[in-house]
Short mmCIF file of C-alpha atoms in Angstrom, two decimals:
data_model
loop_
_atom_site.label_atom_id
_atom_site.label_comp_id
_atom_site.label_asym_id
_atom_site.label_seq_id
_atom_site.Cartn_x
_atom_site.Cartn_y
_atom_site.Cartn_z
CA MET R 1 129.33 107.73 29.97
CA SER R 2 128.24 109.91 32.87
CA THR R 3 129.60 109.69 36.38
CA VAL R 4 127.27 109.94 39.34
CA MET R 5 128.65 112.40 41.84
CA GLN R 6 128.34 111.69 45.53
CA PRO R 7 127.18 114.52 47.82
CA GLY R 8 130.13 116.52 49.10
CA SER R 9 132.52 115.26 46.38
CA THR R 10 134.44 117.54 44.06
CA PRO R 11 134.78 117.15 40.29
CA GLY R 12 137.72 115.07 39.19
CA THR R 13 137.97 113.02 42.37
CA ALA R 14 136.86 109.40 42.68
CA THR R 15 134.79 108.29 45.61
CA THR R 16 136.14 105.18 47.36
CA PRO R 17 133.50 103.16 49.16
CA GLU R 18 134.06 102.54 52.86
CA PRO R 19 135.17 98.97 53.59
CA ALA R 20 132.47 96.86 55.21
CA THR R 21 132.94 96.17 58.87
CA SER R 22 133.92 92.54 59.39
CA GLY R 23 131.62 90.24 61.32
CA THR R 24 134.22 89.69 64.03
CA ARG R 25 134.81 93.40 64.53
CA LEU R 26 131.08 94.01 64.71
CA ALA R 27 130.67 91.23 67.25
CA VAL R 28 133.45 92.72 69.40
CA ARG R 29 131.80 96.13 69.28
CA ARG R 30 128.45 94.65 70.27
CA PHE R 31 130.08 92.72 73.11
CA LEU R 32 131.81 95.85 74.44
CA ARG R 33 128.47 97.68 74.46
CA ASN R 34 127.12 95.05 76.86
CA ARG R 35 128.15 96.49 80.23
CA LEU R 36 127.40 93.37 82.26
CA ALA R 37 129.49 91.25 79.90
CA VAL R 38 132.41 93.69 80.13
CA VAL R 39 132.16 93.71 83.93
CA GLY R 40 132.09 89.91 83.88
CA LEU R 41 135.21 89.84 81.71
CA GLY R 42 136.88 92.20 84.17
CA PHE R 43 136.05 89.87 87.07
CA VAL R 44 137.45 86.86 85.20
CA VAL R 45 140.69 88.70 84.41
CA PHE R 46 140.96 89.83 88.04
CA PHE R 47 140.47 86.33 89.45
CA VAL R 48 142.90 84.77 86.96
CA LEU R 49 145.57 87.28 88.04
CA PHE R 50 144.57 86.89 91.70
CA CYS R 51 144.80 83.08 91.67
CA PHE R 52 147.79 82.53 89.39
CA ALA R 53 149.93 85.65 89.89
CA GLY R 54 148.83 86.47 93.45
CA PRO R 55 150.88 83.74 95.19
CA LEU R 56 154.02 85.14 93.55
CA VAL R 57 153.43 88.44 95.34
CA TYR R 58 151.72 87.23 98.53
CA SER R 59 153.64 84.10 99.49
CA THR R 60 152.21 81.94 102.33
CA ASP R 61 152.69 78.46 103.77
CA GLN R 62 149.69 76.35 102.77
CA THR R 63 151.19 72.96 103.66
CA HIS R 64 152.24 72.91 107.31
CA THR R 65 149.93 73.18 110.32
CA LEU R 66 150.58 76.32 112.38
CA LEU R 67 148.75 75.83 115.67
CA GLN R 68 150.05 79.06 117.19
CA GLN R 69 147.95 81.14 114.76
CA VAL R 70 144.66 79.25 114.55
CA ASN R 71 141.47 81.17 113.65
CA LEU R 72 143.05 84.61 113.90
CA ALA R 73 140.83 87.52 112.87
CA PRO R 74 141.80 89.66 109.85
CA SER R 75 144.72 91.96 110.63
CA GLY R 76 147.73 93.58 109.04
CA ALA R 77 149.66 90.33 109.31
CA HIS R 78 146.84 88.21 107.85
CA TRP R 79 144.50 90.30 105.70
CA LEU R 80 141.70 87.71 105.74
CA GLY R 81 142.67 86.00 109.00
CA THR R 82 143.65 82.35 109.37
CA ASP R 83 141.75 79.07 109.33
CA ALA R 84 141.42 76.19 111.80
CA VAL R 85 144.96 74.89 111.13
CA GLY R 86 146.69 78.28 110.95
CA HIS R 87 146.80 78.74 107.17
CA ASP R 88 146.62 82.31 105.93
CA GLN R 89 143.11 82.66 104.52
CA LEU R 90 144.00 85.11 101.74
CA GLY R 91 146.79 82.84 100.53
CA ARG R 92 144.46 79.85 100.76
CA LEU R 93 141.85 81.73 98.74
CA MET R 94 144.45 82.17 95.99
CA TYR R 95 145.57 78.56 96.24
CA GLY R 96 142.04 77.17 96.26
CA GLY R 97 141.00 79.50 93.46
CA LYS R 98 143.87 78.25 91.32
CA VAL R 99 142.56 74.70 91.69
CA SER R 100 138.93 75.70 91.05
CA MET R 101 139.78 77.82 88.00
CA THR R 102 142.14 75.22 86.54
CA VAL R 103 139.69 72.35 86.92
CA GLY R 104 136.76 74.49 85.74
CA LEU R 105 138.55 75.80 82.64
CA ALA R 106 140.00 72.43 81.68
CA ALA R 107 136.75 70.52 82.27
CA GLY R 108 134.70 73.16 80.45
CA VAL R 109 136.98 73.05 77.41
CA LEU R 110 137.04 69.23 77.43
CA ALA R 111 133.24 69.04 77.65
CA THR R 112 132.88 71.54 74.80
CA VAL R 113 135.33 69.64 72.58
CA ILE R 114 133.58 66.29 73.15
CA GLY R 115 130.13 67.83 72.70
CA THR R 116 131.20 69.68 69.54
CA LEU R 117 132.59 66.56 67.85
CA TRP R 118 129.61 64.43 68.87
CA GLY R 119 127.00 67.01 67.85
CA ALA R 120 128.68 67.82 64.53
CA ALA R 121 128.97 64.12 63.63
CA ALA R 122 125.35 63.41 64.57
CA GLY R 123 123.92 66.43 62.77
CA TYR R 124 125.98 65.88 59.62
CA ALA R 125 125.25 62.13 59.39
CA GLY R 126 121.52 62.48 59.93
CA GLY R 127 119.13 59.57 59.63
CA TRP R 128 119.36 56.64 62.01
CA VAL R 129 122.91 57.55 63.06
CA ASP R 130 121.69 60.93 64.29
CA ALA R 131 118.71 59.30 66.02
CA VAL R 132 120.87 56.78 67.91
CA MET R 133 123.53 59.34 68.91
CA MET R 134 120.98 61.83 70.19
CA ARG R 135 119.04 59.17 72.13
CA ILE R 136 122.32 58.51 73.96
CA VAL R 137 122.52 62.23 74.72
CA ASP R 138 118.90 62.29 75.93
CA ALA R 139 119.57 59.34 78.23
CA GLY R 140 122.66 61.06 79.64
CA ILE R 141 120.82 64.34 80.24
CA ALA R 142 118.16 62.44 82.22
CA ILE R 143 120.82 61.49 84.80
CA PRO R 144 121.92 64.47 86.95
CA ALA R 145 125.63 65.22 86.54
CA LEU R 146 125.99 65.82 90.28
CA PHE R 147 124.67 62.33 91.01
CA ILE R 148 127.26 60.76 88.70
CA LEU R 149 130.00 62.85 90.29
CA LEU R 150 128.99 61.79 93.79
CA VAL R 151 128.89 58.10 92.85
CA VAL R 152 132.31 58.20 91.16
CA SER R 153 133.84 60.26 93.98
CA ALA R 154 132.47 57.82 96.56
CA ILE R 155 134.05 54.87 94.73
CA THR R 156 137.44 56.48 94.13
CA THR R 157 139.33 59.59 95.17
CA PRO R 158 140.12 61.45 91.96
CA GLY R 159 143.06 63.81 91.66
CA LEU R 160 142.96 66.99 89.63
CA GLY R 161 143.36 65.15 86.34
CA GLY R 162 140.70 62.62 87.26
CA LEU R 163 138.32 65.36 88.35
CA VAL R 164 138.77 67.15 85.01
CA LEU R 165 138.06 63.94 83.07
CA ILE R 166 134.98 63.11 85.15
CA LEU R 167 133.56 66.63 84.82
CA GLY R 168 134.30 66.71 81.11
CA PHE R 169 132.59 63.38 80.45
CA VAL R 170 129.42 64.32 82.37
CA SER R 171 129.10 67.85 80.98
CA TRP R 172 129.38 67.45 77.18
CA LEU R 173 125.72 66.64 76.55
CA VAL R 174 124.28 70.16 76.30
CA PRO R 175 127.00 71.47 73.91
CA SER R 176 126.40 68.46 71.67
CA ARG R 177 122.74 69.41 71.23
CA LEU R 178 123.62 73.01 70.43
CA VAL R 179 126.26 72.09 67.85
CA ARG R 180 123.99 69.45 66.30
CA ALA R 181 121.25 72.04 65.77
CA GLU R 182 123.77 74.38 64.12
CA THR R 183 125.11 71.55 61.94
CA LEU R 184 121.63 70.63 60.69
CA THR R 185 121.34 74.17 59.31
CA LEU R 186 124.85 74.49 57.92
CA LYS R 187 125.07 71.14 56.12
CA ASN R 188 122.47 72.28 53.56
CA ARG R 189 124.28 75.51 52.68
CA ASP R 190 125.52 75.96 49.13
CA TYR R 191 129.22 75.82 49.99
CA VAL R 192 128.84 72.45 51.74
CA LEU R 193 126.72 71.00 48.94
CA THR R 194 129.25 72.24 46.39
CA LEU R 195 132.10 70.60 48.26
CA ARG R 196 130.24 67.30 48.32
CA ALA R 197 129.40 67.62 44.61
CA ILE R 198 133.08 67.95 43.64
CA GLY R 199 134.07 64.92 45.68
CA GLY R 200 135.00 66.45 49.04
CA THR R 201 135.06 64.07 51.99
CA HIS R 202 132.70 64.20 54.95
CA SER R 203 135.56 64.97 57.34
CA ARG R 204 136.65 67.89 55.17
CA ALA R 205 133.11 69.25 55.09
CA ILE R 206 132.92 69.11 58.88
CA THR R 207 136.39 70.48 59.67
CA ARG R 208 136.59 73.13 56.93
CA HIS R 209 133.02 74.39 56.82
CA ILE R 210 130.70 73.10 59.57
CA LEU R 211 132.92 73.69 62.61
CA PRO R 212 134.43 77.05 61.51
CA ASN R 213 130.93 78.42 60.91
CA SER R 214 129.79 77.12 64.30
CA VAL R 215 132.49 78.98 66.24
CA SER R 216 130.04 81.44 67.78
CA THR R 217 127.86 78.62 69.14
CA ILE R 218 130.90 76.69 70.39
CA VAL R 219 132.46 79.71 72.16
CA VAL R 220 129.19 80.63 73.88
CA ALA R 221 128.68 77.01 74.98
CA ALA R 222 132.23 76.88 76.35
CA THR R 223 131.70 79.88 78.65
CA PHE R 224 128.59 78.33 80.18
CA GLN R 225 130.33 74.96 80.54
CA ILE R 226 133.23 76.56 82.42
CA ALA R 227 130.80 78.22 84.84
CA ASP R 228 128.94 74.94 85.37
CA ALA R 229 132.21 73.03 85.91
CA ILE R 230 133.41 75.48 88.57
CA LEU R 231 130.06 75.15 90.33
CA LEU R 232 130.14 71.33 90.15
CA VAL R 233 133.67 71.30 91.61
CA ALA R 234 132.42 73.45 94.47
CA TYR R 235 129.44 71.12 95.06
CA VAL R 236 131.56 67.98 95.21
CA SER R 237 134.29 69.56 97.36
CA TYR R 238 131.70 71.03 99.72
CA LEU R 239 130.48 67.47 100.34
CA GLY R 240 134.06 66.39 101.05
CA LEU R 241 134.48 64.31 97.86
CA GLY R 242 136.65 66.65 95.82
CA VAL R 243 140.38 67.30 95.99
CA GLN R 244 141.91 66.02 99.20
CA PRO R 245 144.06 67.89 101.77
CA PRO R 246 146.50 69.53 101.77
CA SER R 247 145.08 70.61 98.39
CA THR R 248 141.83 72.54 98.46
CA ASP R 249 139.48 74.59 96.33
CA TRP R 250 136.80 77.14 97.07
CA GLY R 251 134.17 74.45 97.74
CA GLY R 252 136.51 72.70 100.16
CA MET R 253 137.16 76.01 101.94
CA LEU R 254 133.40 76.49 102.33
CA SER R 255 133.04 73.00 103.77
CA ALA R 256 135.95 73.49 106.18
CA GLY R 257 134.72 76.88 107.35
CA LEU R 258 131.03 76.08 107.77
CA THR R 259 131.19 74.87 111.36
CA ALA R 260 133.59 77.66 112.33
CA ALA R 261 131.19 80.23 110.90
CA TYR R 262 128.74 79.48 113.73
CA SER R 263 131.47 80.63 116.12
CA GLY R 264 131.65 84.01 114.40
CA TYR R 265 134.62 83.28 112.14
CA TRP R 266 132.96 84.85 109.11
CA TRP R 267 136.25 85.20 107.20
CA LEU R 268 136.39 81.42 106.77
CA ILE R 269 133.20 81.21 104.71
CA LEU R 270 132.38 84.62 103.22
CA PRO R 271 135.44 85.10 100.92
CA PRO R 272 135.27 81.68 99.18
CA GLY R 273 131.49 81.94 98.89
CA LEU R 274 131.71 85.36 97.25
CA ALA R 275 134.51 84.15 94.96
CA ILE R 276 132.38 81.26 93.68
CA ILE R 277 129.37 83.50 93.13
CA LEU R 278 131.34 86.20 91.32
CA VAL R 279 133.29 83.84 89.04
CA VAL R 280 130.23 81.80 88.05
CA TRP R 281 128.23 84.98 87.45
CA ALA R 282 131.09 86.47 85.43
CA PHE R 283 131.33 83.51 83.04
CA ASN R 284 127.55 83.46 82.63
CA ALA R 285 127.56 87.21 81.89
CA ILE R 286 130.32 86.71 79.30
CA GLY R 287 128.30 83.89 77.74
CA ASP R 288 125.20 86.09 77.53
CA GLY R 289 127.25 88.90 76.02
CA LEU R 290 128.85 86.62 73.42
CA ARG R 291 125.48 85.13 72.51
CA ASP R 292 124.03 88.60 71.91
CA ALA R 293 127.14 89.73 70.03
CA PHE R 294 127.03 86.79 67.62
CA ASP R 295 123.26 86.94 67.18
CA VAL R 296 122.78 88.15 63.60
CA ARG R 297 119.10 88.92 64.18
CA GLY R 298 120.05 91.46 66.87
CA ARG R 299 122.49 93.41 64.74
CA GLY R 300 121.51 96.85 63.65
#
């Protein structure tokens, strides 16, 4: 029996094939080649450290009214000045960002979880069950999420937990459609059909095969949901229906600083506005990068 020699090999030595690059490693490499996505990830890391670790380094009083230092311009004592009740604006930006990021992350994850379970169940069941479940989704999408938020906020004053639940339950509709479409493709794959043929349960097929193979779709949907949730929190708080004083978030800071901005107090509106724009853009950039990284058709 003859042995085929590889170019560059020497007699008497075996050639070991290179191990194939795993799908996850390839996706990471593709993501890191996307400069906008990497910059977006850098912004998210920065704002997480800024909002959650920043107050440990830059400690300020965000509870009591300090009338002797109202609307002070940025200086060495107050890097971003003070607001209309004397709160240090840089410290308030950290404090408000912590609320915005917490609510946005929690609501985005909750919406993705609900949408994933709903979409996977609808797509896997098929038939009339799928038709009824997706008509419910279509009806929900027809009602603007901001309208529902405004109605609920006008009826009651939700705390942080209530705001997360409300945002989660009005934002799960789009992820459910994405996961359903993925499930319709996956449920006819050989490994799922084999599991059903040997007596595997529907729940096992969904949890062991459908959902693990839909991770890329779920992760991408989650990043966009987090961005949307942060923006919705800002909308509601800007209209004065979000978290109530002394708590605040970036939308509340924008609302509080809007009238003062006409008096030239730019530091009351520019920093929170830029923070919202940068964080929402960053999560959207990460979502775009993850979508391209997991896209098999784009791999070369």
